[in-house]
Short mmCIF file of N, CA and C and ligand atoms in Angstrom, two decimals:
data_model
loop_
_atom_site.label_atom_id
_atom_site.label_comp_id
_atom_site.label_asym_id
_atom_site.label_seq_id
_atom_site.Cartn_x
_atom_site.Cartn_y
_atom_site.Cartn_z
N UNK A 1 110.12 99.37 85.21
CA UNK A 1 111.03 99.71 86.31
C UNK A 1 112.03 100.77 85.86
N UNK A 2 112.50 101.44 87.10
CA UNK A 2 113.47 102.32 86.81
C UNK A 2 114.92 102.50 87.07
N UNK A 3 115.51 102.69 86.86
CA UNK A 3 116.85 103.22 87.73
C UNK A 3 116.75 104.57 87.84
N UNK A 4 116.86 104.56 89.46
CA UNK A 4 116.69 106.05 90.08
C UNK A 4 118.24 106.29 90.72
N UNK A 5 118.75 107.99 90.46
CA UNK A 5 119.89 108.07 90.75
C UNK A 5 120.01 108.49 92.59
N UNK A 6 121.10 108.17 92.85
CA UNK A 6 121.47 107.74 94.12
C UNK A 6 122.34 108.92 95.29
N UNK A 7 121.81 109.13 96.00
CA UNK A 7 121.63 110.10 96.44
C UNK A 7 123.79 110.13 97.37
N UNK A 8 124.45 111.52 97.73
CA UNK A 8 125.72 111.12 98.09
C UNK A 8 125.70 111.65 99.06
N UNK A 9 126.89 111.87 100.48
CA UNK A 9 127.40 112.02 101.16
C UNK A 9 127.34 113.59 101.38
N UNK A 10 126.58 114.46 102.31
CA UNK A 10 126.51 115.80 102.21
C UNK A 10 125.38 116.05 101.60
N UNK A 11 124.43 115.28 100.78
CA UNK A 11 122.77 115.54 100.74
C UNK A 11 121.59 115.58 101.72
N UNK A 12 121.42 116.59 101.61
CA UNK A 12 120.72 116.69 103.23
C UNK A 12 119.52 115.67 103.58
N UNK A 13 118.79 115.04 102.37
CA UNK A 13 117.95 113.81 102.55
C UNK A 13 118.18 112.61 103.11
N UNK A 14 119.39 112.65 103.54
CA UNK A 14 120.52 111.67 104.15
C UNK A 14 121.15 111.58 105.64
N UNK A 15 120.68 113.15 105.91
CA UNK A 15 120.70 113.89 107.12
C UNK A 15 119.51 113.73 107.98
N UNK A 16 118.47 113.19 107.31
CA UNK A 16 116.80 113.57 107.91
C UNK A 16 116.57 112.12 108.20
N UNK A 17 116.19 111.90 109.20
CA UNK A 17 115.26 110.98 110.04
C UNK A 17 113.96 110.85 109.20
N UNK A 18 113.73 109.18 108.80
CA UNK A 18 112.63 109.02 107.54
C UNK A 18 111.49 108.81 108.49
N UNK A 19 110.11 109.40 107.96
CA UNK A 19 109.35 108.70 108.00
C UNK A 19 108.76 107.93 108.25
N UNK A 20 107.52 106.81 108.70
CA UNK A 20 107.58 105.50 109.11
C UNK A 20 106.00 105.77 107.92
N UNK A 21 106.19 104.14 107.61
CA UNK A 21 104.82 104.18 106.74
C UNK A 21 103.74 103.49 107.06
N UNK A 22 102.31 104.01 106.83
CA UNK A 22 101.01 103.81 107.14
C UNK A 22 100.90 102.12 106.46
N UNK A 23 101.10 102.31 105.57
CA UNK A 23 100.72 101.52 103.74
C UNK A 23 101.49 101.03 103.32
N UNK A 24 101.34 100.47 102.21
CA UNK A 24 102.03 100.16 100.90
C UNK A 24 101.08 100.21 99.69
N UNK A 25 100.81 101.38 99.13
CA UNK A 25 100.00 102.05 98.15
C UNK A 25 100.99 101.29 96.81
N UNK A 26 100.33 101.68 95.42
CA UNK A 26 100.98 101.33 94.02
C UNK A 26 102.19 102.15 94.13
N UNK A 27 101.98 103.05 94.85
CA UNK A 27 103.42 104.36 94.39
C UNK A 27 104.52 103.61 95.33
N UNK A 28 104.13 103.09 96.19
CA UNK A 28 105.43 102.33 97.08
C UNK A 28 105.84 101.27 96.53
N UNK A 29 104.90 100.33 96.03
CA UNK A 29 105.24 98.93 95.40
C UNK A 29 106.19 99.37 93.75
N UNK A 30 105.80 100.36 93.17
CA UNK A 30 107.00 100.61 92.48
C UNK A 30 107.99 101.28 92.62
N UNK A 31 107.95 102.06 93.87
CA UNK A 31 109.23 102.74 94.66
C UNK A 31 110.43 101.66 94.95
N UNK A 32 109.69 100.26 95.34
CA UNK A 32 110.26 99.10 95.98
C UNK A 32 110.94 98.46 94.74
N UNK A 33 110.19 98.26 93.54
CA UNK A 33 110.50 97.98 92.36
C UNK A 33 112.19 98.67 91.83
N UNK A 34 111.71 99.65 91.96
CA UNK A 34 112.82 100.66 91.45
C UNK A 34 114.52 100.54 92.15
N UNK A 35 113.99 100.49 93.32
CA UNK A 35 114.92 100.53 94.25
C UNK A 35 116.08 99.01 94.06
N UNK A 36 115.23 98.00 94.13
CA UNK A 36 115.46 96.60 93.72
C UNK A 36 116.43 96.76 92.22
N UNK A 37 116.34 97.38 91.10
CA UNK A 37 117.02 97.40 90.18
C UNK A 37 117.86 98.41 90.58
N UNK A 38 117.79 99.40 91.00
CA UNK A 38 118.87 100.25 91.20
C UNK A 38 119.95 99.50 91.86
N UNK A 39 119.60 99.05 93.04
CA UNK A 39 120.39 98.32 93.95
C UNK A 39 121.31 97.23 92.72
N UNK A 40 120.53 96.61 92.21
CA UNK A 40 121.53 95.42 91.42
C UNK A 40 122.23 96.10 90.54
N UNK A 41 121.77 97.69 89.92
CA UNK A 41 122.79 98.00 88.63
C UNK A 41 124.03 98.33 89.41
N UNK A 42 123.97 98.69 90.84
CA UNK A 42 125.10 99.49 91.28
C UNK A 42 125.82 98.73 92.05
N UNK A 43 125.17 96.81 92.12
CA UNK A 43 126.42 96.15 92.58
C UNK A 43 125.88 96.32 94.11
N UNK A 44 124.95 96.91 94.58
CA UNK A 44 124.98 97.36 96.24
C UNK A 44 123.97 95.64 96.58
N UNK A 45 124.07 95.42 98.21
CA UNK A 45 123.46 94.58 98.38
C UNK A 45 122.27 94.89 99.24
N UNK A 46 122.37 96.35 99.93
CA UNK A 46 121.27 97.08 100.47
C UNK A 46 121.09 98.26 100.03
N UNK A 47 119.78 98.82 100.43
CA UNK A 47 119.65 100.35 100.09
C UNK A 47 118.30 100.64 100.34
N UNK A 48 118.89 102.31 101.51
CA UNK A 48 116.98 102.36 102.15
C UNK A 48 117.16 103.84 101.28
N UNK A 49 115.98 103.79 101.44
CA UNK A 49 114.28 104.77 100.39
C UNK A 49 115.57 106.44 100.57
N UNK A 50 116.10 106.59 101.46
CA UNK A 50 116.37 108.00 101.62
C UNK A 50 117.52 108.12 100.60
N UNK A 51 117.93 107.17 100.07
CA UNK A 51 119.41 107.49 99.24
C UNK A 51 119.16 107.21 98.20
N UNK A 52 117.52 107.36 97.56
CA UNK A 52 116.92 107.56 96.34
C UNK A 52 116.30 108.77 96.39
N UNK A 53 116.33 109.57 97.83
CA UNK A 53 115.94 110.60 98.20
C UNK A 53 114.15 110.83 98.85
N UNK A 54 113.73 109.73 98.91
CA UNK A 54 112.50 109.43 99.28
C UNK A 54 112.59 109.23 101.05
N UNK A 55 112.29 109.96 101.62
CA UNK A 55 112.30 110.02 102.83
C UNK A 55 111.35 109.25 104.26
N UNK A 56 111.26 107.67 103.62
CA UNK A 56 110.66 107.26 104.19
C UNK A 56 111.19 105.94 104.97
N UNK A 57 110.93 105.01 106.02
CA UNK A 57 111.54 104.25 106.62
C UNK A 57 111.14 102.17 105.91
N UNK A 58 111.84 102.98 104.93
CA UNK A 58 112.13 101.87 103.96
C UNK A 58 113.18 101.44 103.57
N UNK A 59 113.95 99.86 103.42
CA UNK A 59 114.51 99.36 102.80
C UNK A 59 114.70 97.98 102.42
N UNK A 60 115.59 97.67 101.11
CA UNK A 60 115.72 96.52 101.03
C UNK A 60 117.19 96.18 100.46
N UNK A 61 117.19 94.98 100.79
CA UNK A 61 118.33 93.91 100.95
C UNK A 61 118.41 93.05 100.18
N UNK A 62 119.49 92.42 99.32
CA UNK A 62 119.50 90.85 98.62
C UNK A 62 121.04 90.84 98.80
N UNK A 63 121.24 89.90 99.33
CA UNK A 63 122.67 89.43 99.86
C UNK A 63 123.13 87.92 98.93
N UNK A 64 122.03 87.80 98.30
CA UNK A 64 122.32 86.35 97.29
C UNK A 64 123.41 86.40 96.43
N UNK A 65 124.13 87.58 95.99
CA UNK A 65 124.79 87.26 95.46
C UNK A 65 126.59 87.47 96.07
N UNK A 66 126.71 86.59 97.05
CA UNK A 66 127.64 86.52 98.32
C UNK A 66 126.79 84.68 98.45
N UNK A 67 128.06 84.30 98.00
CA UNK A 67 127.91 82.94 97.79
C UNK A 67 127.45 81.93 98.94
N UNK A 68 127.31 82.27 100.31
CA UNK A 68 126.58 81.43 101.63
C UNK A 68 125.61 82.27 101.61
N UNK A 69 125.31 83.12 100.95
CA UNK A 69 124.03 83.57 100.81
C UNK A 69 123.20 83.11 99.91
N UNK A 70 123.29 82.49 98.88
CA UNK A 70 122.83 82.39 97.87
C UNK A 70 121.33 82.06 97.57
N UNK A 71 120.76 81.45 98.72
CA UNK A 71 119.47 80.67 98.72
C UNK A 71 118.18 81.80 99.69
N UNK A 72 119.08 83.14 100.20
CA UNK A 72 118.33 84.23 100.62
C UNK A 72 117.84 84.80 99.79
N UNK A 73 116.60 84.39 99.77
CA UNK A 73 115.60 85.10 99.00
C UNK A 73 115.67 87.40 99.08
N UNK A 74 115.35 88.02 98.42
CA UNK A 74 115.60 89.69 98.77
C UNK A 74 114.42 89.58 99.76
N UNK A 75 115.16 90.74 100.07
CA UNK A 75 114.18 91.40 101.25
C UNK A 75 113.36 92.83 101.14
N UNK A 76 112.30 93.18 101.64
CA UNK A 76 111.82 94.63 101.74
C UNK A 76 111.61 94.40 102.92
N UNK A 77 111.79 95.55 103.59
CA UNK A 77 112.08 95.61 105.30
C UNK A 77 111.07 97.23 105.28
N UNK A 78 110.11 97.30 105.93
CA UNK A 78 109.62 98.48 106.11
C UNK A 78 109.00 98.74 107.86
N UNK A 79 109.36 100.14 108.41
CA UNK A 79 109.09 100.53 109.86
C UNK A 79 109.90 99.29 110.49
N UNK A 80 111.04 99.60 110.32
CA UNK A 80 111.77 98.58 111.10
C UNK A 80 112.36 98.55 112.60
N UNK A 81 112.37 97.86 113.72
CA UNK A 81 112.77 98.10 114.82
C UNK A 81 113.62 97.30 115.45
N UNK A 82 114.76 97.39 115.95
CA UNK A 82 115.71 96.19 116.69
C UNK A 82 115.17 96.12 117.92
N UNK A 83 114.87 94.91 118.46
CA UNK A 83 114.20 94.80 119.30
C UNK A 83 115.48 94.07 120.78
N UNK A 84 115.94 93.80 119.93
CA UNK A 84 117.31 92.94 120.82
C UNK A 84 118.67 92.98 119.90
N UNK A 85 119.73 93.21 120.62
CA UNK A 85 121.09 92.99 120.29
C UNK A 85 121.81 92.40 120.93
N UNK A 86 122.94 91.34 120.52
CA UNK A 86 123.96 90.80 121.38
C UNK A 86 125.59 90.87 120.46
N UNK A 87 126.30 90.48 120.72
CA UNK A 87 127.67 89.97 120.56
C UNK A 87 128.25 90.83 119.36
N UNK A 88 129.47 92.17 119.81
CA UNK A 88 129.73 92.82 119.00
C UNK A 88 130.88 92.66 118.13
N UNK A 89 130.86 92.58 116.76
CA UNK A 89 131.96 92.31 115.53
C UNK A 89 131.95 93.22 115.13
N UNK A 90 133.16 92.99 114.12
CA UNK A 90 134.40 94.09 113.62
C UNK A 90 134.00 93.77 112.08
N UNK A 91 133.10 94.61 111.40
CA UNK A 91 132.93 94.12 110.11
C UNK A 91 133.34 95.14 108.83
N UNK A 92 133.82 94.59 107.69
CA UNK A 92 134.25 96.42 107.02
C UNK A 92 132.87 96.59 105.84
N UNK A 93 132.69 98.01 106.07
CA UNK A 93 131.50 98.35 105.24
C UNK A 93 131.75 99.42 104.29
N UNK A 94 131.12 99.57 103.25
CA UNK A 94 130.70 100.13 102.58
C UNK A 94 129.85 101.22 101.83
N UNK A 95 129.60 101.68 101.35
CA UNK A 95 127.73 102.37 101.03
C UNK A 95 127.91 103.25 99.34
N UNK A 96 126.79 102.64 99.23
CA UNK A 96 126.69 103.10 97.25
C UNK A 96 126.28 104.80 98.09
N UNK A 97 126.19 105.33 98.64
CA UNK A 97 126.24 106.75 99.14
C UNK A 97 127.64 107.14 99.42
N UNK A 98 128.58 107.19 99.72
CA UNK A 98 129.94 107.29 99.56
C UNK A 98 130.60 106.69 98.94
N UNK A 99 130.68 106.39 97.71
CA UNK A 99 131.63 105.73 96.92
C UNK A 99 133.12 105.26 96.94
N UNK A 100 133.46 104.97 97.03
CA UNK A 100 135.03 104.71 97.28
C UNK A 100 135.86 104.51 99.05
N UNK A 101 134.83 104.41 99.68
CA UNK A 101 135.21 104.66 100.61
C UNK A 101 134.66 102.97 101.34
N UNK A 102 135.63 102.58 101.96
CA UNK A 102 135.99 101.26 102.81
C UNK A 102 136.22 101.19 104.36
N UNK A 103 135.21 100.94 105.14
CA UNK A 103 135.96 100.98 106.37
C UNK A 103 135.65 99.72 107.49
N UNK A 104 136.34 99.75 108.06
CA UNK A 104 135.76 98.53 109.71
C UNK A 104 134.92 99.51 110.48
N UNK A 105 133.78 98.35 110.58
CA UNK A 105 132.90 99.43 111.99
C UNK A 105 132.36 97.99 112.75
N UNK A 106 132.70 98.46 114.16
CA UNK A 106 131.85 97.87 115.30
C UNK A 106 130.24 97.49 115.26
N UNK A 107 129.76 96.51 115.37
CA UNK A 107 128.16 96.31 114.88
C UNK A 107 128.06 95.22 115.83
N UNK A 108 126.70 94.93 117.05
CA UNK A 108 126.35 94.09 117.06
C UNK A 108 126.20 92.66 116.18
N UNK A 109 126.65 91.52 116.42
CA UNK A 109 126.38 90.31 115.31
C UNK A 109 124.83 90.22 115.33
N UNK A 110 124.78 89.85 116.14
CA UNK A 110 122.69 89.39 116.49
C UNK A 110 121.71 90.35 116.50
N UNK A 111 120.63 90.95 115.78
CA UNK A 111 119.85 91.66 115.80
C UNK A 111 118.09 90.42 116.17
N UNK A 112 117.50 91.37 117.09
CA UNK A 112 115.88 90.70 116.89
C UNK A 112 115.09 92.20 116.62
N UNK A 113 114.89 91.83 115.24
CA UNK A 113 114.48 92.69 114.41
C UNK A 113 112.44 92.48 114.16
N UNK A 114 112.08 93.61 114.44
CA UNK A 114 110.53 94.08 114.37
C UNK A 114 110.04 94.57 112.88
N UNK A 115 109.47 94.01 111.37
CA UNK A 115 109.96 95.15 110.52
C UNK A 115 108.53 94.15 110.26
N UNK A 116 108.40 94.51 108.75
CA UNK A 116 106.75 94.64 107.77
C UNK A 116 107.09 94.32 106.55
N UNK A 117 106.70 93.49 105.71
CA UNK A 117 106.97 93.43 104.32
C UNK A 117 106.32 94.17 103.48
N UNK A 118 106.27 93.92 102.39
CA UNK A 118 106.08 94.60 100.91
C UNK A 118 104.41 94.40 101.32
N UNK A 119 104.16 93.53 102.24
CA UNK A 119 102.28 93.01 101.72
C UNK A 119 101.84 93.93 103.16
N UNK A 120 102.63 94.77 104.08
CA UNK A 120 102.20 94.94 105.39
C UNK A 120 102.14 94.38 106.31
N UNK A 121 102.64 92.85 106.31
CA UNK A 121 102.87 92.09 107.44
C UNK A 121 103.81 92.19 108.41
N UNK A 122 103.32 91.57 109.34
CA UNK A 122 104.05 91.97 110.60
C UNK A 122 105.13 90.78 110.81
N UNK A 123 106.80 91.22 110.85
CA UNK A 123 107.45 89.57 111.58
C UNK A 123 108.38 90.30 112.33
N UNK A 124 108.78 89.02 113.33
CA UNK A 124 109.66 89.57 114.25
C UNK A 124 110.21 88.26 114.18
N UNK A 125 112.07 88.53 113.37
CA UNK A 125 112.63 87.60 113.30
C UNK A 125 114.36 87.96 113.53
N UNK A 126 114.56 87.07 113.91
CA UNK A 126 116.85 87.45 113.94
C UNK A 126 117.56 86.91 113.19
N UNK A 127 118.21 87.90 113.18
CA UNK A 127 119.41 87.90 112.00
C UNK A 127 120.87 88.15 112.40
N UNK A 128 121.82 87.58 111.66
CA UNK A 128 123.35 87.46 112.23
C UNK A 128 123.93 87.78 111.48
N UNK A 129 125.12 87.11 111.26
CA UNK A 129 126.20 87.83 109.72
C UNK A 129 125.78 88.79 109.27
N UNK A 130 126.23 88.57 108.21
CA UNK A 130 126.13 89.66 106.64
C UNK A 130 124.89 90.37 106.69
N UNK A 131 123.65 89.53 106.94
CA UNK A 131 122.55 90.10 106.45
C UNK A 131 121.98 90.78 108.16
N UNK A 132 122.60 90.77 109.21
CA UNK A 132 122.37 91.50 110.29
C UNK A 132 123.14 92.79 109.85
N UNK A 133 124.12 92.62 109.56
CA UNK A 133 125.19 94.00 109.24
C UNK A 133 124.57 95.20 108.09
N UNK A 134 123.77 94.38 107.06
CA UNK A 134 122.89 95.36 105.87
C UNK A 134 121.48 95.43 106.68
N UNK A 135 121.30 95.12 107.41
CA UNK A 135 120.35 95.29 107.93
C UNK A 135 120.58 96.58 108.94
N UNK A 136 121.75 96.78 109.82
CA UNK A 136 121.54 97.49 110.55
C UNK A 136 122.24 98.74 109.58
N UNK A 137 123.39 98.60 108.76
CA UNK A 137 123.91 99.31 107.95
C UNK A 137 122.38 100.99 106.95
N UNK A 138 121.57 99.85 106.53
CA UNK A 138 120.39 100.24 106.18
C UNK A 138 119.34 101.17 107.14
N UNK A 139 119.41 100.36 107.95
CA UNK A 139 118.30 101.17 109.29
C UNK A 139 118.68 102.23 109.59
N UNK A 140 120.10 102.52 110.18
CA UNK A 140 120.79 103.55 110.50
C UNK A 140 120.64 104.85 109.42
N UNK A 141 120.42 104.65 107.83
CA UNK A 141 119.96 105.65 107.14
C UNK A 141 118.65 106.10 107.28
N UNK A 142 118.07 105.48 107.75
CA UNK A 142 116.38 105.64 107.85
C UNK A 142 116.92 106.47 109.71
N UNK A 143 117.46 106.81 109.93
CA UNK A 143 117.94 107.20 110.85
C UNK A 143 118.61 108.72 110.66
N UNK A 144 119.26 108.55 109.57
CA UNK A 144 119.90 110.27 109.09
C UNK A 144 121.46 109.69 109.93
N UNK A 145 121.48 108.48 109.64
CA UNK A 145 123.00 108.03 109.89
C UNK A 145 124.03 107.08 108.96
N UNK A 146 124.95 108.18 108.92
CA UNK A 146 125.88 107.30 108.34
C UNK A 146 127.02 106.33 108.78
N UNK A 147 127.69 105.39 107.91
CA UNK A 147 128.55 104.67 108.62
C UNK A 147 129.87 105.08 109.00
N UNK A 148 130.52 106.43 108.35
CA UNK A 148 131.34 106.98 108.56
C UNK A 148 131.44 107.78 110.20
N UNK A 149 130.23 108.25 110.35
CA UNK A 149 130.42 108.59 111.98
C UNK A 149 130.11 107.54 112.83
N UNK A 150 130.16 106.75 112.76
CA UNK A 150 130.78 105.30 113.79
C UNK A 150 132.09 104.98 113.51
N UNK A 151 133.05 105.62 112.84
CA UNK A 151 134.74 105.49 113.27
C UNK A 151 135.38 106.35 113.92
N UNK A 152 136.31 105.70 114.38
CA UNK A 152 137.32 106.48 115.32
C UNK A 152 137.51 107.69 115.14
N UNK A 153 138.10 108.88 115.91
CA UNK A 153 138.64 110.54 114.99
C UNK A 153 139.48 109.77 114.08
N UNK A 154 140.27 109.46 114.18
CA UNK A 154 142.01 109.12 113.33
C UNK A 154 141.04 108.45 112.26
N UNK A 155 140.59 107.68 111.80
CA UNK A 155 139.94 107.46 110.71
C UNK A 155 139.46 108.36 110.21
N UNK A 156 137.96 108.73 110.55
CA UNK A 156 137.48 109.92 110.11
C UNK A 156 138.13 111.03 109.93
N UNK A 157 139.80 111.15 110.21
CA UNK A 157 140.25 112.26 109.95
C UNK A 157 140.76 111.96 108.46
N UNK A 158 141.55 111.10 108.46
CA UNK A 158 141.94 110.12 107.60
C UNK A 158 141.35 110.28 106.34
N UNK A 159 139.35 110.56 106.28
CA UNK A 159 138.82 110.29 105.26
C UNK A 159 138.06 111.90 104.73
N UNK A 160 138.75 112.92 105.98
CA UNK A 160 138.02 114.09 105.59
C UNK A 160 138.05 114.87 104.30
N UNK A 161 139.24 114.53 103.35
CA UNK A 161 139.27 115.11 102.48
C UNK A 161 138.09 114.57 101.14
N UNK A 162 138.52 113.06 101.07
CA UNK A 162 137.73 112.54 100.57
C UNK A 162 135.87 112.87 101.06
N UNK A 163 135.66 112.84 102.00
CA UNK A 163 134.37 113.30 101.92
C UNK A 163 134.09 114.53 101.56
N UNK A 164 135.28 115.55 102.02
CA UNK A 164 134.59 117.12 101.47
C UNK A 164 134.37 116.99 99.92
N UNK A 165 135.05 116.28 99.17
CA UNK A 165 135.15 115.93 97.25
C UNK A 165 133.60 115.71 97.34
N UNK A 166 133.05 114.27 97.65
CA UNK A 166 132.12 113.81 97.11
C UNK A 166 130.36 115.21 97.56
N UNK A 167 130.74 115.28 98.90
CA UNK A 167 130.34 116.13 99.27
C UNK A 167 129.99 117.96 98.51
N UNK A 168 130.97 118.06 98.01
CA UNK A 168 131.14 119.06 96.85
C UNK A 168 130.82 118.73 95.06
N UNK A 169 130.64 116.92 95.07
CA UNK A 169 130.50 116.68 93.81
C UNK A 169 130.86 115.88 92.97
N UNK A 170 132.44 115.94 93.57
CA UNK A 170 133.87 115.64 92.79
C UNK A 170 134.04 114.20 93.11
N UNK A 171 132.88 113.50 92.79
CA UNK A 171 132.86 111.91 92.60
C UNK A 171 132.43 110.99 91.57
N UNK A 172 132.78 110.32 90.85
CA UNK A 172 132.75 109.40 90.43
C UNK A 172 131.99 108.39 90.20
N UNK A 173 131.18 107.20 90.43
CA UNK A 173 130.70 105.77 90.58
C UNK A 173 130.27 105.29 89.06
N UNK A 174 130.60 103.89 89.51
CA UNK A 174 129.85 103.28 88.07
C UNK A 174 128.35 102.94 87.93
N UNK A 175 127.54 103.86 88.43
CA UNK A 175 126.31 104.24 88.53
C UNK A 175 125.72 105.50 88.57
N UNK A 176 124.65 105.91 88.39
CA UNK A 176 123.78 107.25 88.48
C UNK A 176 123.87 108.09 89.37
N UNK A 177 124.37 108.93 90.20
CA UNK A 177 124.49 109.60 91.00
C UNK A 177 123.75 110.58 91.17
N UNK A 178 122.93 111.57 91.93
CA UNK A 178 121.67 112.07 91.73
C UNK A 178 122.75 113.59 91.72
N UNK A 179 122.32 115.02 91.13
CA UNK A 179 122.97 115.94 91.09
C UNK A 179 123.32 116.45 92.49
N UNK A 180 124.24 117.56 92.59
CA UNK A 180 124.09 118.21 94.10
C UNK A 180 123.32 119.58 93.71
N UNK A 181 122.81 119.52 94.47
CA UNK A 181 121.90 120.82 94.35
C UNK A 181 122.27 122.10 94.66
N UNK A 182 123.30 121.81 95.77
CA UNK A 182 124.17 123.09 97.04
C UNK A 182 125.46 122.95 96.53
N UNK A 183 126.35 122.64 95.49
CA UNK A 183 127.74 122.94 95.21
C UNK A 183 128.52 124.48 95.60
N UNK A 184 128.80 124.37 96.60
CA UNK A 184 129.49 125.88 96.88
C UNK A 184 130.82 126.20 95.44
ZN1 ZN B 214 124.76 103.12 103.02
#
């Protein structure tokens, strides 16, 4: 397995609408591999395929270590679809793609979610809390969306400086960060 570095805020692979996948070939099952350790070195509890820079509509989740979680087995979530939403909360998020940055965002609680595992199977199951929130948190990148444009202007104004930094480079994390390629 690997640790693959992690793609930031202003990378255009992040910008692009992924993919949906046919398969799960050897090159995916250790894509999935990879991803799975990356995710735990960097402390994250989700992370889809595009913020390893792989542009496909993949991700996965382990929320076990969030203590009412504990007995949730990880997840690989692949071609995923919300099929239903209800009842909207105020939850604050995160992303190992912007580093340092903390905010509240509006999210449906209830998702009925359409997605495929690691083996190609098909389930259609719902999800609430925490693991509805990395779930949709996740999807939305497989989307070319981030969580920062779901806040208010006055926030997002709030955080513009800080994003032009990371955006330009001038960041930090206690993990691998993948280079910028476009540094003006
Ligand atoms: Zn994220």
């Amino acid at each position: 397995m690997a640790i693959l570095p992690i793609y930031t805020y202003g990378d255009e692979v992040l910008n692009k609408v992924a993919k949906p996948l046919k398969k799960v070939d050897e090159k995916i099952q250790t894509l999935i591999d990879d991803m799975f350790e990356t995710m735990e070195q960097a402390n994250g509890i989700g992370l889809a395929a595009p913020q390893v820079g792989v542009s496909i509509r993949l991700l996965v989740v382990d929320v076990s270590c969030v203590k009412e979680y504990k007995h949730v087995p990880p997840m690989v979530i692949i071609n995923p679809q919300i099929l239903e939403t209800r009842d909207e909360v105020l939850m604050e998020e995160g992303c190992l793609s912007i580093p340092g940055v903390r905010e509240e965002v509006w999210r449906p609680d209830v998702i009925k979610l359409k997605y495929r595992d690691r083996h190609f199977q098909e389930h259609v199951e719902e999800f609430d809390g925490l693991l509805s929130r990395v779930i949709q948190h996740e999807l939305d990148h497989l989307n070319g969306e981030l969580f920062v444009e779901k806040l208010d202007s006055k926030t997002r104004r709030s955080l513009k400086e800080t994003l032009e930094a990371i955006k330009h480079g001038e960041v930090e994390a206690k993990y691998v960060l993948a280079e910028k390629s476009h540094v003006a």
